[in-house]
Short mmCIF file of C-alpha atoms in Angstrom, two decimals:
data_model
loop_
_atom_site.label_atom_id
_atom_site.label_comp_id
_atom_site.label_asym_id
_atom_site.label_seq_id
_atom_site.Cartn_x
_atom_site.Cartn_y
_atom_site.Cartn_z
CA MET A 283 110.56 89.24 96.11
CA ALA A 284 109.42 91.49 93.26
CA ILE A 285 106.99 88.86 91.95
CA TRP A 286 105.60 88.25 95.45
CA GLN A 287 105.17 91.98 95.99
CA ARG A 288 103.27 92.41 92.73
CA ARG A 289 100.98 89.57 93.73
CA GLN A 290 100.30 91.26 97.06
CA LEU A 291 99.45 94.50 95.26
CA ASP A 292 97.03 92.69 92.94
CA LEU A 293 95.42 90.87 95.87
CA LEU A 294 95.02 94.14 97.76
CA ILE A 295 93.29 95.80 94.80
CA ASP A 296 91.04 92.79 94.19
CA ASN A 297 90.07 92.63 97.88
CA LEU A 298 90.19 96.31 98.77
CA PRO A 299 88.27 96.93 102.03
CA LEU A 300 85.72 99.71 102.17
CA GLY A 301 87.30 102.96 103.28
CA HIS A 302 90.69 102.00 101.82
CA VAL A 303 92.38 103.37 98.70
CA VAL A 304 95.55 102.38 96.85
CA CYS A 305 97.95 104.90 95.33
CA ILE A 306 100.96 104.08 93.15
CA HIS A 307 103.19 107.16 93.10
CA ASP A 308 106.11 108.15 90.91
CA TYR A 309 107.76 111.27 89.57
CA SER A 310 108.01 111.28 85.81
CA GLU A 311 111.00 112.83 84.07
CA SER A 312 110.41 116.57 83.84
CA TYR A 313 108.81 117.79 80.63
CA SER A 314 111.02 120.10 78.53
CA CYS A 315 108.93 122.96 77.15
CA ARG A 316 110.41 123.20 73.66
CA GLY A 317 108.74 125.23 70.92
CA LYS A 318 108.24 124.39 67.28
CA ASN A 319 110.18 127.45 66.09
CA GLU A 320 112.10 128.42 69.19
CA THR A 321 114.79 131.10 69.26
CA GLN A 322 118.38 130.38 70.19
CA SER A 323 117.92 131.78 73.69
CA GLU A 324 114.95 129.46 74.28
CA PHE A 325 117.01 126.50 73.08
CA PHE A 326 119.71 127.06 75.70
CA ASP A 327 117.34 128.17 78.48
CA ILE A 328 114.53 125.61 78.52
CA ASN A 329 111.66 125.82 80.94
CA LYS A 330 110.71 122.49 82.49
CA ALA A 331 107.59 121.19 84.16
CA SER A 332 107.56 118.65 86.98
CA LEU A 333 105.03 115.79 86.77
CA HIS A 334 103.96 113.65 89.70
CA ILE A 335 101.93 110.64 88.57
CA THR A 336 99.52 108.68 90.74
CA VAL A 337 97.53 105.60 89.77
CA LEU A 338 94.57 105.63 92.16
CA PHE A 339 92.33 102.68 93.02
CA ARG A 340 89.21 103.49 95.04
CA HIS A 341 85.68 102.31 95.69
CA ALA A 342 82.95 103.74 93.46
CA THR A 343 80.59 106.32 94.94
CA LEU A 344 77.02 107.04 93.92
CA GLU A 345 77.61 110.82 93.68
CA CYS A 346 80.58 110.54 91.35
CA ASP A 347 80.23 107.24 89.52
CA GLY A 348 76.50 106.51 89.58
CA VAL A 349 77.00 103.25 91.46
CA GLU A 350 77.80 102.58 95.09
CA SER A 351 80.49 100.07 95.93
CA THR A 352 79.60 97.76 98.81
CA ALA A 353 81.29 94.97 100.70
CA VAL A 354 79.00 92.44 98.98
CA GLU A 355 79.38 93.92 95.48
CA PRO A 356 82.60 95.97 95.37
CA VAL A 357 83.25 98.20 92.35
CA ILE A 358 86.83 99.45 92.11
CA ILE A 359 87.59 102.56 90.04
CA LYS A 360 91.04 103.21 88.60
CA GLU A 361 92.10 106.78 87.83
CA HIS A 362 95.30 108.54 86.78
CA ILE A 363 96.14 111.74 88.65
CA PHE A 364 98.70 114.16 87.18
CA ILE A 365 100.11 116.93 89.36
CA ILE A 366 102.03 119.49 87.30
CA SER A 367 104.30 122.13 88.80
CA ASP A 368 107.05 124.55 87.83
CA ASP A 369 108.89 123.60 91.04
CA LEU A 370 111.60 121.19 89.92
CA VAL A 371 112.73 120.36 93.47
CA GLN A 372 111.20 116.91 93.77
CA ASP A 373 111.67 116.29 97.48
CA TYR A 374 109.60 115.07 100.42
CA ASN A 375 107.93 118.47 100.77
CA SER A 376 106.57 118.27 97.22
CA VAL A 377 105.41 114.70 97.86
CA HIS A 378 103.56 115.86 100.99
CA HIS A 379 101.84 118.57 98.94
CA CYS A 380 100.84 115.99 96.32
CA GLN A 381 99.40 113.81 99.08
CA MET A 382 97.32 116.75 100.29
CA LEU A 383 95.94 117.43 96.80
CA ILE A 384 95.06 113.75 96.32
CA ALA A 385 93.43 113.55 99.76
CA ASN A 386 91.31 116.63 98.99
CA TYR A 387 90.29 115.15 95.63
CA VAL A 388 89.27 111.81 97.11
CA LYS A 389 87.38 113.29 100.05
CA ASP A 390 85.87 116.44 98.52
CA ASP A 391 85.42 115.68 94.81
CA VAL A 392 84.82 111.93 94.82
CA LYS A 393 83.06 111.94 98.21
CA THR A 394 84.92 108.87 99.45
CA LYS A 395 85.37 108.30 103.15
CA VAL A 396 89.00 107.28 103.54
CA GLU A 397 90.19 105.37 106.57
CA LYS A 398 93.52 104.17 105.20
CA MET A 399 95.65 104.82 102.13
CA HIS A 400 98.07 102.19 100.83
CA GLU A 401 100.95 103.78 98.93
CA PHE A 402 103.38 102.00 96.64
CA THR A 403 106.52 103.90 95.62
CA ASP A 404 110.12 103.39 94.61
CA GLY A 405 112.93 103.76 97.13
CA CYS A 406 114.07 107.27 96.21
CA ALA A 407 115.50 108.72 99.43
CA ALA A 408 114.80 112.35 98.56
CA GLN A 409 111.13 111.73 97.77
CA TYR A 410 109.76 108.68 99.57
CA LYS A 411 112.32 106.95 101.76
CA SER A 412 114.13 109.09 104.33
CA LYS A 413 113.74 110.17 107.94
CA HIS A 414 111.79 113.24 106.78
CA CYS A 415 109.42 111.04 104.76
CA ALA A 416 108.89 108.78 107.76
CA GLY A 417 108.19 111.85 109.88
CA ASP A 418 105.53 113.03 107.44
CA LEU A 419 103.93 109.57 107.40
CA SER A 420 103.75 109.53 111.19
CA CYS A 421 101.66 112.72 111.03
CA SER A 422 99.33 111.52 108.26
CA LEU A 423 96.34 111.08 110.57
CA ALA A 424 96.67 114.66 111.82
CA ASP A 425 97.44 116.10 108.37
CA PHE A 426 94.92 114.23 106.21
CA GLY A 427 92.49 112.54 108.58
CA PHE A 428 93.52 108.98 107.69
CA GLN A 429 96.50 106.64 108.05
CA ILE A 430 99.00 106.08 105.25
CA HIS A 431 100.76 102.75 104.86
CA ARG A 432 103.69 103.04 102.46
CA ASN A 433 105.20 100.09 100.60
CA TYR A 434 108.42 100.22 98.60
CA PHE A 435 108.98 98.34 95.37
CA GLU A 436 112.08 96.21 95.10
CA THR A 437 115.13 97.92 93.61
CA SER A 438 114.89 98.23 89.81
CA HIS A 439 111.32 96.84 89.86
CA ALA A 440 109.30 100.06 90.27
CA LYS A 441 108.49 100.57 86.59
CA GLY A 442 104.86 100.21 85.70
CA GLU A 443 101.67 101.88 84.55
CA GLN A 444 102.55 105.14 86.27
CA ASP A 445 105.61 105.53 84.02
CA THR A 446 103.57 104.79 80.90
CA ALA A 447 100.96 107.38 81.90
CA GLY A 448 103.60 110.07 82.32
CA SER A 449 105.24 109.25 79.00
CA HIS A 450 101.87 109.31 77.24
CA VAL A 451 100.86 112.84 78.29
CA LYS A 452 104.33 114.21 77.56
CA GLN A 453 104.30 112.62 74.11
CA GLN A 454 100.86 114.04 73.34
CA ALA A 455 101.98 117.50 74.44
CA SER A 456 105.14 117.31 72.30
CA LEU A 457 103.13 116.17 69.25
CA ALA A 458 100.71 119.07 69.70
CA VAL A 459 103.63 121.52 69.75
CA LEU A 460 105.25 119.98 66.66
CA ARG A 461 101.94 120.07 64.76
CA GLY A 462 101.38 123.71 65.68
CA LYS A 463 98.23 122.94 67.69
CA ALA A 464 99.62 124.24 70.98
CA ARG A 465 102.32 126.48 72.39
CA ILE A 466 103.68 125.14 75.66
CA THR A 467 106.36 127.31 77.25
CA ASN A 468 105.88 126.58 80.96
CA ALA A 469 104.10 124.34 83.45
CA LYS A 470 100.92 126.45 83.34
CA ASP A 471 100.65 126.05 79.57
CA LEU A 472 101.17 122.30 79.90
CA CYS A 473 98.47 122.06 82.57
CA SER A 474 96.05 124.13 80.48
CA TYR A 475 96.60 122.01 77.38
CA LEU A 476 96.16 118.71 79.20
CA SER A 477 93.13 120.01 81.09
CA SER A 478 91.39 121.03 77.87
CA ASN A 479 92.21 117.81 76.02
CA PHE A 480 92.35 115.21 78.81
CA SER A 481 90.08 116.78 81.41
CA LYS A 482 88.00 113.64 81.90
CA PRO A 483 90.15 110.57 81.31
CA ALA A 484 88.38 107.28 80.83
CA GLN A 485 87.70 105.47 84.08
CA SER A 486 88.00 101.73 84.43
CA ALA A 487 85.73 99.82 86.79
CA PHE A 488 86.74 96.40 88.09
CA PRO A 489 83.80 94.64 89.76
CA SER A 490 85.06 91.84 91.96
#
């Protein structure tokens, strides 16, 4: 089932219809804001930052990418979206807020007309798979202006690029602290550091 599901995901990305986007969501383990020379009180009372990772696949737009994706010559852009917060309650309300931020980015910043969003997530009940989550999905057209179709990975088979992306930024932040290049004590500091050093991550285009 897991192999079949991965094949379906790959086929969807390779044959993504115009007006459709694919999002692979996952919460990364919260980042512990440890200092290089922290005091004892900081050691026992650590601030943490919540990271929601999204791997986004969308059609290229002329305004943002310099090339327009068409049905005849589709150009698919892959991006990593990191949403950082000091709210450690990772529930369906936080997921709904992340969806809103992603929808605003796709529609307002990238200038993509979205008709349907395909989501792929794990089966965490508190975040993606509960009656409250289903209720939010049923209101997606009213909330975001497009439909959301959510798919759940098989149990123990949800690890992927989204996990690697979260680990990478946390590792880079920790190395900067250890080398004395940054002081990250809260979620705002983490966001500022990543924004200044990874503000424009490399985009990958996959012409079909």
